[in-house]
Amino acid sequence: MNTLQSAQAAPSASAVPPIEPVFRPEIVLEPVPAELSSIQRPLSTFETLYRLSWLRKTVILLVLALVWEIYGRWLDNALLFPSFTDTLEAFVGGITSGVLLLRAVISLKTLLIGYGIGIALAAVLTTVAISSKIGNDLLETLTAMFNPLPAIALLPLALIWFGLGNGSVIFVLVHSVLWAVALNTHSGFRGVSKTLRMVGQNYGLKRFALVQHVLIPAAFPSILTGLKVGWAFAWRTLIAAELVFGVSSGSGGLGWYIFENRNSLETANVFAGLFFVILIGLAVENLLFARIEKRTLHRWGMQH
């Protein structure tokens, strides 16, 4: 009897209800508050155009040109300050005649030679500096000595050593590029974390291989800044040097073109030469360095 009663009291296995799996969504969508619903609205035409960097810069240039034109017409003295339209007319005349293009080619050719030599010397110095303490002390001492020294102050010595020609101009260009690039590159190398250095050393990288595969990619923002600063210094130094002694082999660059027209009181041509210098600077900054930044720093997430 007891066995029968216990069997009747115990529930059967078939009577236990099955356990249903619990569904838990991975993403919970919350309702959007009314005050935040405006974020999802499409951008207006003005907002879409405002996001374009090249368009904003173009508007700034147009505003500056308008201010230039208004001031030139208000002053009404073409000898002292020609208007933007007069300068543009002189610029177009110089381009169509080929004079400005020829002078620009001469200047850029000399600039590239000096800029390239300066970058090469800066690379050697920074590599030696990052490889040994003596090299580091050498670079820091040379940078402290020569970086504050204006390149234009070396023109008299350059004339004595190299004569009146491209050699003197290239010498001052190398001086203006070398220390700016070396200083920024060395600062970038020193800013690389020790962890990255040790990882490279664990892979067997030493000296030049460590610099090439670890230090240069990690310090590339500082290196690129040094290249941009070196370019600006070299461009200014070249124009200043050509204003002083720009003739070599019977021809000169943009600086000498400005100097010649200043002596002839052709102020519109002087402004046209300066305008061409500005255009070349804008082209290098926005077509060369901006593309390098976009394909390297922006793509790597090192710059916004």
mmCIF file of N, CA, C and O in Angstrom, residues 153-233:
data_model
loop_
_atom_site.group_PDB
_atom_site.id
_atom_site.type_symbol
_atom_site.label_atom_id
_atom_site.label_comp_id
_atom_site.label_asym_id
_atom_site.label_seq_id
_atom_site.Cartn_x
_atom_site.Cartn_y
_atom_site.Cartn_z
ATOM 1 N N ALA A 153 71.612 85.731 -43.848
ATOM 2 C CA ALA A 153 72.838 86.277 -43.271
ATOM 3 C C ALA A 153 74.080 85.585 -43.814
ATOM 4 O O ALA A 153 75.189 86.108 -43.670
ATOM 5 N N LEU A 154 73.906 84.414 -44.429
ATOM 6 C CA LEU A 154 75.040 83.685 -44.993
ATOM 7 C C LEU A 154 75.327 84.060 -46.438
ATOM 8 O O LEU A 154 76.249 83.495 -47.045
ATOM 9 N N LEU A 155 74.560 84.977 -46.992
ATOM 10 C CA LEU A 155 74.768 85.358 -48.390
ATOM 11 C C LEU A 155 76.171 85.918 -48.655
ATOM 12 O O LEU A 155 76.795 85.557 -49.662
ATOM 13 N N PRO A 156 76.702 86.799 -47.811
ATOM 14 C CA PRO A 156 78.071 87.295 -48.092
ATOM 15 C C PRO A 156 79.104 86.179 -48.125
ATOM 16 O O PRO A 156 79.976 86.158 -49.008
ATOM 17 N N LEU A 157 79.018 85.229 -47.173
ATOM 18 C CA LEU A 157 79.954 84.115 -47.194
ATOM 19 C C LEU A 157 79.726 83.212 -48.402
ATOM 20 O O LEU A 157 80.680 82.700 -48.993
ATOM 21 N N ALA A 158 78.468 83.015 -48.761
ATOM 22 C CA ALA A 158 78.168 82.185 -49.925
ATOM 23 C C ALA A 158 78.749 82.796 -51.201
ATOM 24 O O ALA A 158 79.247 82.087 -52.078
ATOM 25 N N LEU A 159 78.689 84.114 -51.304
ATOM 26 C CA LEU A 159 79.277 84.788 -52.471
ATOM 27 C C LEU A 159 80.778 84.587 -52.526
ATOM 28 O O LEU A 159 81.361 84.398 -53.604
ATOM 29 N N ILE A 160 81.427 84.633 -51.375
ATOM 30 C CA ILE A 160 82.888 84.461 -51.345
ATOM 31 C C ILE A 160 83.266 83.023 -51.676
ATOM 32 O O ILE A 160 84.223 82.769 -52.429
ATOM 33 N N TRP A 161 82.526 82.072 -51.131
ATOM 34 C CA TRP A 161 82.884 80.670 -51.306
ATOM 35 C C TRP A 161 82.491 80.105 -52.661
ATOM 36 O O TRP A 161 83.234 79.330 -53.261
ATOM 37 N N PHE A 162 81.293 80.463 -53.146
ATOM 38 C CA PHE A 162 80.751 79.823 -54.348
ATOM 39 C C PHE A 162 80.589 80.771 -55.526
ATOM 40 O O PHE A 162 80.234 80.326 -56.623
ATOM 41 N N GLY A 163 80.795 82.067 -55.311
ATOM 42 C CA GLY A 163 80.652 83.006 -56.401
ATOM 43 C C GLY A 163 79.211 83.379 -56.670
ATOM 44 O O GLY A 163 78.280 82.937 -55.993
ATOM 45 N N LEU A 164 79.028 84.183 -57.709
ATOM 46 C CA LEU A 164 77.701 84.658 -58.081
ATOM 47 C C LEU A 164 77.050 83.642 -59.010
ATOM 48 O O LEU A 164 77.311 83.610 -60.202
ATOM 49 N N GLY A 165 76.192 82.803 -58.457
ATOM 50 C CA GLY A 165 75.560 81.773 -59.278
ATOM 51 C C GLY A 165 74.687 80.867 -58.438
ATOM 52 O O GLY A 165 74.350 81.161 -57.288
ATOM 53 N N ASN A 166 74.333 79.716 -59.022
ATOM 54 C CA ASN A 166 73.425 78.793 -58.346
ATOM 55 C C ASN A 166 74.047 78.161 -57.110
ATOM 56 O O ASN A 166 73.326 77.779 -56.186
ATOM 57 N N GLY A 167 75.366 78.024 -57.087
ATOM 58 C CA GLY A 167 76.008 77.417 -55.930
ATOM 59 C C GLY A 167 75.731 78.173 -54.648
ATOM 60 O O GLY A 167 75.460 77.570 -53.594
ATOM 61 N N SER A 168 75.779 79.485 -54.702
ATOM 62 C CA SER A 168 75.508 80.301 -53.516
ATOM 63 C C SER A 168 74.054 80.173 -53.075
ATOM 64 O O SER A 168 73.755 80.071 -51.874
ATOM 65 N N VAL A 169 73.152 80.184 -54.042
ATOM 66 C CA VAL A 169 71.727 80.062 -53.703
ATOM 67 C C VAL A 169 71.434 78.694 -53.103
ATOM 68 O O VAL A 169 70.706 78.570 -52.107
ATOM 69 N N ILE A 170 71.991 77.643 -53.678
ATOM 70 C CA ILE A 170 71.766 76.292 -53.161
ATOM 71 C C ILE A 170 72.327 76.159 -51.751
ATOM 72 O O ILE A 170 71.737 75.490 -50.888
ATOM 73 N N PHE A 171 73.456 76.807 -51.483
ATOM 74 C CA PHE A 171 74.045 76.743 -50.141
ATOM 75 C C PHE A 171 73.096 77.308 -49.095
ATOM 76 O O PHE A 171 72.861 76.687 -48.046
ATOM 77 N N VAL A 172 72.536 78.464 -49.343
ATOM 78 C CA VAL A 172 71.614 79.057 -48.356
ATOM 79 C C VAL A 172 70.306 78.278 -48.291
ATOM 80 O O VAL A 172 69.659 78.221 -47.238
ATOM 81 N N LEU A 173 69.899 77.654 -49.390
ATOM 82 C CA LEU A 173 68.697 76.822 -49.357
ATOM 83 C C LEU A 173 68.900 75.596 -48.472
ATOM 84 O O LEU A 173 68.015 75.225 -47.684
ATOM 85 N N VAL A 174 70.048 74.961 -48.603
ATOM 86 C CA VAL A 174 70.348 73.797 -47.770
ATOM 87 C C VAL A 174 70.340 74.182 -46.297
ATOM 88 O O VAL A 174 69.809 73.461 -45.447
ATOM 89 N N HIS A 175 70.901 75.335 -45.989
ATOM 90 C CA HIS A 175 70.908 75.795 -44.594
ATOM 91 C C HIS A 175 69.483 76.027 -44.080
ATOM 92 O O HIS A 175 69.172 75.663 -42.941
ATOM 93 N N SER A 176 68.622 76.586 -44.883
ATOM 94 C CA SER A 176 67.258 76.881 -44.432
ATOM 95 C C SER A 176 66.421 75.622 -44.270
ATOM 96 O O SER A 176 65.507 75.573 -43.447
ATOM 97 N N VAL A 177 66.718 74.573 -45.059
ATOM 98 C CA VAL A 177 65.940 73.340 -45.008
ATOM 99 C C VAL A 177 66.471 72.381 -43.945
ATOM 100 O O VAL A 177 65.703 71.759 -43.203
ATOM 101 N N LEU A 178 67.778 72.263 -43.856
ATOM 102 C CA LEU A 178 68.411 71.218 -43.058
ATOM 103 C C LEU A 178 67.962 71.213 -41.602
ATOM 104 O O LEU A 178 67.507 70.191 -41.076
ATOM 105 N N TRP A 179 68.049 72.360 -40.945
ATOM 106 C CA TRP A 179 67.825 72.384 -39.503
ATOM 107 C C TRP A 179 66.338 72.262 -39.151
ATOM 108 O O TRP A 179 65.987 71.657 -38.135
ATOM 109 N N ALA A 180 65.477 72.806 -39.983
ATOM 110 C CA ALA A 180 64.035 72.671 -39.715
ATOM 111 C C ALA A 180 63.591 71.214 -39.841
ATOM 112 O O ALA A 180 62.864 70.691 -38.984
ATOM 113 N N VAL A 181 64.035 70.535 -40.891
ATOM 114 C CA VAL A 181 63.662 69.132 -41.089
ATOM 115 C C VAL A 181 64.310 68.246 -40.028
ATOM 116 O O VAL A 181 63.660 67.356 -39.454
ATOM 117 N N ALA A 182 65.588 68.481 -39.735
ATOM 118 C CA ALA A 182 66.286 67.650 -38.745
ATOM 119 C C ALA A 182 65.681 67.809 -37.362
ATOM 120 O O ALA A 182 65.503 66.830 -36.627
ATOM 121 N N LEU A 183 65.339 69.032 -36.980
ATOM 122 C CA LEU A 183 64.787 69.280 -35.647
ATOM 123 C C LEU A 183 63.432 68.599 -35.480
ATOM 124 O O LEU A 183 63.171 67.929 -34.463
ATOM 125 N N ASN A 184 62.540 68.747 -36.455
ATOM 126 C CA ASN A 184 61.221 68.125 -36.352
ATOM 127 C C ASN A 184 61.305 66.602 -36.433
ATOM 128 O O ASN A 184 60.582 65.895 -35.709
ATOM 129 N N THR A 185 62.181 66.083 -37.284
ATOM 130 C CA THR A 185 62.325 64.634 -37.401
ATOM 131 C C THR A 185 62.891 64.035 -36.116
ATOM 132 O O THR A 185 62.420 63.006 -35.629
ATOM 133 N N HIS A 186 63.896 64.687 -35.555
ATOM 134 C CA HIS A 186 64.491 64.190 -34.318
ATOM 135 C C HIS A 186 63.491 64.241 -33.169
ATOM 136 O O HIS A 186 63.429 63.323 -32.343
ATOM 137 N N SER A 187 62.695 65.299 -33.099
ATOM 138 C CA SER A 187 61.659 65.382 -32.066
ATOM 139 C C SER A 187 60.626 64.267 -32.240
ATOM 140 O O SER A 187 60.147 63.687 -31.252
ATOM 141 N N GLY A 188 60.279 63.963 -33.483
ATOM 142 C CA GLY A 188 59.348 62.860 -33.726
ATOM 143 C C GLY A 188 59.918 61.516 -33.333
ATOM 144 O O GLY A 188 59.219 60.680 -32.746
ATOM 145 N N PHE A 189 61.201 61.284 -33.630
ATOM 146 C CA PHE A 189 61.848 60.036 -33.245
ATOM 147 C C PHE A 189 61.888 59.877 -31.723
ATOM 148 O O PHE A 189 61.654 58.792 -31.191
ATOM 149 N N ARG A 190 62.179 60.964 -31.028
ATOM 150 C CA ARG A 190 62.256 60.887 -29.572
ATOM 151 C C ARG A 190 60.881 60.694 -28.937
ATOM 152 O O ARG A 190 60.786 60.229 -27.800
ATOM 153 N N GLY A 191 59.834 61.052 -29.660
ATOM 154 C CA GLY A 191 58.484 60.873 -29.151
ATOM 155 C C GLY A 191 57.927 59.475 -29.343
ATOM 156 O O GLY A 191 56.843 59.164 -28.839
ATOM 157 N N VAL A 192 58.639 58.613 -30.081
ATOM 158 C CA VAL A 192 58.180 57.240 -30.280
ATOM 159 C C VAL A 192 58.322 56.477 -28.962
ATOM 160 O O VAL A 192 59.351 56.567 -28.289
ATOM 161 N N SER A 193 57.307 55.723 -28.605
ATOM 162 C CA SER A 193 57.312 55.014 -27.327
ATOM 163 C C SER A 193 58.386 53.932 -27.301
ATOM 164 O O SER A 193 58.763 53.363 -28.333
ATOM 165 N N LYS A 194 58.849 53.634 -26.087
ATOM 166 C CA LYS A 194 59.860 52.585 -25.923
ATOM 167 C C LYS A 194 59.307 51.214 -26.272
ATOM 168 O O LYS A 194 60.061 50.317 -26.667
ATOM 169 N N THR A 195 58.000 51.043 -26.126
ATOM 170 C CA THR A 195 57.398 49.749 -26.458
ATOM 171 C C THR A 195 57.590 49.421 -27.935
ATOM 172 O O THR A 195 57.967 48.308 -28.302
ATOM 173 N N LEU A 196 57.338 50.417 -28.804
ATOM 174 C CA LEU A 196 57.537 50.187 -30.240
ATOM 175 C C LEU A 196 58.993 49.918 -30.554
ATOM 176 O O LEU A 196 59.317 49.062 -31.400
ATOM 177 N N ARG A 197 59.884 50.614 -29.889
ATOM 178 C CA ARG A 197 61.320 50.372 -30.114
ATOM 179 C C ARG A 197 61.698 48.942 -29.722
ATOM 180 O O ARG A 197 62.406 48.253 -30.460
ATOM 181 N N MET A 198 61.215 48.502 -28.565
ATOM 182 C CA MET A 198 61.559 47.161 -28.104
ATOM 183 C C MET A 198 60.946 46.088 -28.999
ATOM 184 O O MET A 198 61.552 45.034 -29.225
ATOM 185 N N VAL A 199 59.743 46.364 -29.515
ATOM 186 C CA VAL A 199 59.136 45.404 -30.449
ATOM 187 C C VAL A 199 59.995 45.276 -31.702
ATOM 188 O O VAL A 199 60.254 44.163 -32.191
ATOM 189 N N GLY A 200 60.460 46.399 -32.231
ATOM 190 C CA GLY A 200 61.334 46.336 -33.393
ATOM 191 C C GLY A 200 62.640 45.637 -33.103
ATOM 192 O O GLY A 200 63.145 44.843 -33.929
ATOM 193 N N GLN A 201 63.203 45.881 -31.930
ATOM 194 C CA GLN A 201 64.455 45.222 -31.559
ATOM 195 C C GLN A 201 64.258 43.728 -31.352
ATOM 196 O O GLN A 201 65.157 42.932 -31.647
ATOM 197 N N ASN A 202 63.095 43.324 -30.844
ATOM 198 C CA ASN A 202 62.814 41.896 -30.684
ATOM 199 C C ASN A 202 62.733 41.179 -32.026
ATOM 200 O O ASN A 202 62.995 39.974 -32.108
ATOM 201 N N TYR A 203 62.356 41.923 -33.064
ATOM 202 C CA TYR A 203 62.335 41.347 -34.406
ATOM 203 C C TYR A 203 63.700 41.404 -35.086
ATOM 204 O O TYR A 203 63.822 41.055 -36.265
ATOM 205 N N GLY A 204 64.705 41.856 -34.353
ATOM 206 C CA GLY A 204 66.056 41.892 -34.893
ATOM 207 C C GLY A 204 66.398 43.137 -35.675
ATOM 208 O O GLY A 204 67.410 43.157 -36.386
ATOM 209 N N LEU A 205 65.583 44.192 -35.572
ATOM 210 C CA LEU A 205 65.851 45.425 -36.298
ATOM 211 C C LEU A 205 66.852 46.271 -35.522
ATOM 212 O O LEU A 205 66.720 46.469 -34.324
ATOM 213 N N LYS A 206 67.859 46.767 -36.220
ATOM 214 C CA LYS A 206 68.876 47.602 -35.597
ATOM 215 C C LYS A 206 69.192 48.784 -36.505
ATOM 216 O O LYS A 206 69.132 48.687 -37.721
ATOM 217 N N ARG A 207 69.477 49.904 -35.899
ATOM 218 C CA ARG A 207 69.934 51.136 -36.548
ATOM 219 C C ARG A 207 69.065 51.495 -37.749
ATOM 220 O O ARG A 207 67.917 51.853 -37.614
ATOM 221 N N PHE A 208 69.616 51.350 -38.974
ATOM 222 C CA PHE A 208 68.910 51.826 -40.163
ATOM 223 C C PHE A 208 67.600 51.068 -40.375
ATOM 224 O O PHE A 208 66.599 51.661 -40.777
ATOM 225 N N ALA A 209 67.601 49.771 -40.120
ATOM 226 C CA ALA A 209 66.366 48.995 -40.278
ATOM 227 C C ALA A 209 65.322 49.418 -39.246
ATOM 228 O O ALA A 209 64.130 49.512 -39.552
ATOM 229 N N LEU A 210 65.757 49.699 -38.027
ATOM 230 C CA LEU A 210 64.833 50.164 -36.997
ATOM 231 C C LEU A 210 64.253 51.528 -37.355
ATOM 232 O O LEU A 210 63.060 51.784 -37.162
ATOM 233 N N VAL A 211 65.093 52.398 -37.886
ATOM 234 C CA VAL A 211 64.628 53.722 -38.309
ATOM 235 C C VAL A 211 63.620 53.607 -39.440
ATOM 236 O O VAL A 211 62.571 54.269 -39.445
ATOM 237 N N GLN A 212 63.903 52.742 -40.406
ATOM 238 C CA GLN A 212 63.047 52.633 -41.592
ATOM 239 C C GLN A 212 61.697 52.003 -41.287
ATOM 240 O O GLN A 212 60.659 52.492 -41.750
ATOM 241 N N HIS A 213 61.680 50.940 -40.492
ATOM 242 C CA HIS A 213 60.457 50.163 -40.316
ATOM 243 C C HIS A 213 59.658 50.543 -39.068
ATOM 244 O O HIS A 213 58.466 50.205 -38.986
ATOM 245 N N VAL A 214 60.264 51.216 -38.110
ATOM 246 C CA VAL A 214 59.562 51.537 -36.873
ATOM 247 C C VAL A 214 59.485 53.040 -36.630
ATOM 248 O O VAL A 214 58.395 53.605 -36.464
ATOM 249 N N LEU A 215 60.630 53.699 -36.622
ATOM 250 C CA LEU A 215 60.658 55.098 -36.217
ATOM 251 C C LEU A 215 60.008 56.022 -37.237
ATOM 252 O O LEU A 215 59.257 56.926 -36.869
ATOM 253 N N ILE A 216 60.294 55.824 -38.511
ATOM 254 C CA ILE A 216 59.733 56.711 -39.538
ATOM 255 C C ILE A 216 58.204 56.627 -39.591
ATOM 256 O O ILE A 216 57.522 57.663 -39.590
ATOM 257 N N PRO A 217 57.580 55.431 -39.641
ATOM 258 C CA PRO A 217 56.101 55.414 -39.623
ATOM 259 C C PRO A 217 55.508 56.015 -38.356
ATOM 260 O O PRO A 217 54.487 56.708 -38.419
ATOM 261 N N ALA A 218 56.133 55.751 -37.193
ATOM 262 C CA ALA A 218 55.570 56.265 -35.941
ATOM 263 C C ALA A 218 55.733 57.771 -35.819
ATOM 264 O O ALA A 218 54.886 58.451 -35.234
ATOM 265 N N ALA A 219 56.834 58.311 -36.349
ATOM 266 C CA ALA A 219 57.123 59.746 -36.234
ATOM 267 C C ALA A 219 56.747 60.513 -37.491
ATOM 268 O O ALA A 219 57.172 61.668 -37.648
ATOM 269 N N PHE A 220 55.955 59.913 -38.372
ATOM 270 C CA PHE A 220 55.682 60.554 -39.654
ATOM 271 C C PHE A 220 54.956 61.895 -39.538
ATOM 272 O O PHE A 220 55.208 62.797 -40.342
ATOM 273 N N PRO A 221 54.044 62.111 -38.555
ATOM 274 C CA PRO A 221 53.445 63.450 -38.436
ATOM 275 C C PRO A 221 54.481 64.542 -38.211
ATOM 276 O O PRO A 221 54.414 65.605 -38.833
ATOM 277 N N SER A 222 55.459 64.299 -37.349
ATOM 278 C CA SER A 222 56.509 65.292 -37.114
ATOM 279 C C SER A 222 57.404 65.449 -38.335
ATOM 280 O O SER A 222 57.835 66.556 -38.662
ATOM 281 N N ILE A 223 57.672 64.340 -39.013
ATOM 282 C CA ILE A 223 58.507 64.413 -40.219
ATOM 283 C C ILE A 223 57.823 65.250 -41.291
ATOM 284 O O ILE A 223 58.445 66.101 -41.939
ATOM 285 N N LEU A 224 56.530 65.018 -41.488
ATOM 286 C CA LEU A 224 55.796 65.775 -42.496
ATOM 287 C C LEU A 224 55.732 67.254 -42.133
ATOM 288 O O LEU A 224 55.833 68.124 -43.009
ATOM 289 N N THR A 225 55.573 67.557 -40.846
ATOM 290 C CA THR A 225 55.601 68.953 -40.414
ATOM 291 C C THR A 225 56.951 69.582 -40.724
ATOM 292 O O THR A 225 57.023 70.729 -41.194
ATOM 293 N N GLY A 226 58.027 68.851 -40.483
ATOM 294 C CA GLY A 226 59.352 69.358 -40.819
ATOM 295 C C GLY A 226 59.532 69.602 -42.309
ATOM 296 O O GLY A 226 60.140 70.598 -42.717
ATOM 297 N N LEU A 227 58.992 68.711 -43.129
ATOM 298 C CA LEU A 227 59.083 68.899 -44.580
ATOM 299 C C LEU A 227 58.318 70.139 -45.021
ATOM 300 O O LEU A 227 58.776 70.886 -45.896
ATOM 301 N N LYS A 228 57.147 70.373 -44.430
ATOM 302 C CA LYS A 228 56.364 71.555 -44.789
ATOM 303 C C LYS A 228 57.056 72.842 -44.341
ATOM 304 O O LYS A 228 57.103 73.827 -45.088
ATOM 305 N N VAL A 229 57.594 72.825 -43.116
ATOM 306 C CA VAL A 229 58.311 74.008 -42.635
ATOM 307 C C VAL A 229 59.566 74.243 -43.467
ATOM 308 O O VAL A 229 59.888 75.384 -43.827
ATOM 309 N N GLY A 230 60.279 73.171 -43.788
ATOM 310 C CA GLY A 230 61.472 73.309 -44.625
ATOM 311 C C GLY A 230 61.149 73.850 -45.999
ATOM 312 O O GLY A 230 61.901 74.663 -46.551
ATOM 313 N N TRP A 231 60.025 73.409 -46.570
ATOM 314 C CA TRP A 231 59.611 73.927 -47.872
ATOM 315 C C TRP A 231 59.327 75.424 -47.799
ATOM 316 O O TRP A 231 59.760 76.193 -48.659
ATOM 317 N N ALA A 232 58.610 75.851 -46.766
ATOM 318 C CA ALA A 232 58.287 77.270 -46.621
ATOM 319 C C ALA A 232 59.554 78.101 -46.437
ATOM 320 O O ALA A 232 59.708 79.163 -47.054
ATOM 321 N N PHE A 233 60.476 77.623 -45.598
ATOM 322 C CA PHE A 233 61.731 78.348 -45.395
ATOM 323 C C PHE A 233 62.537 78.429 -46.691
ATOM 324 O O PHE A 233 63.107 79.470 -47.024
#
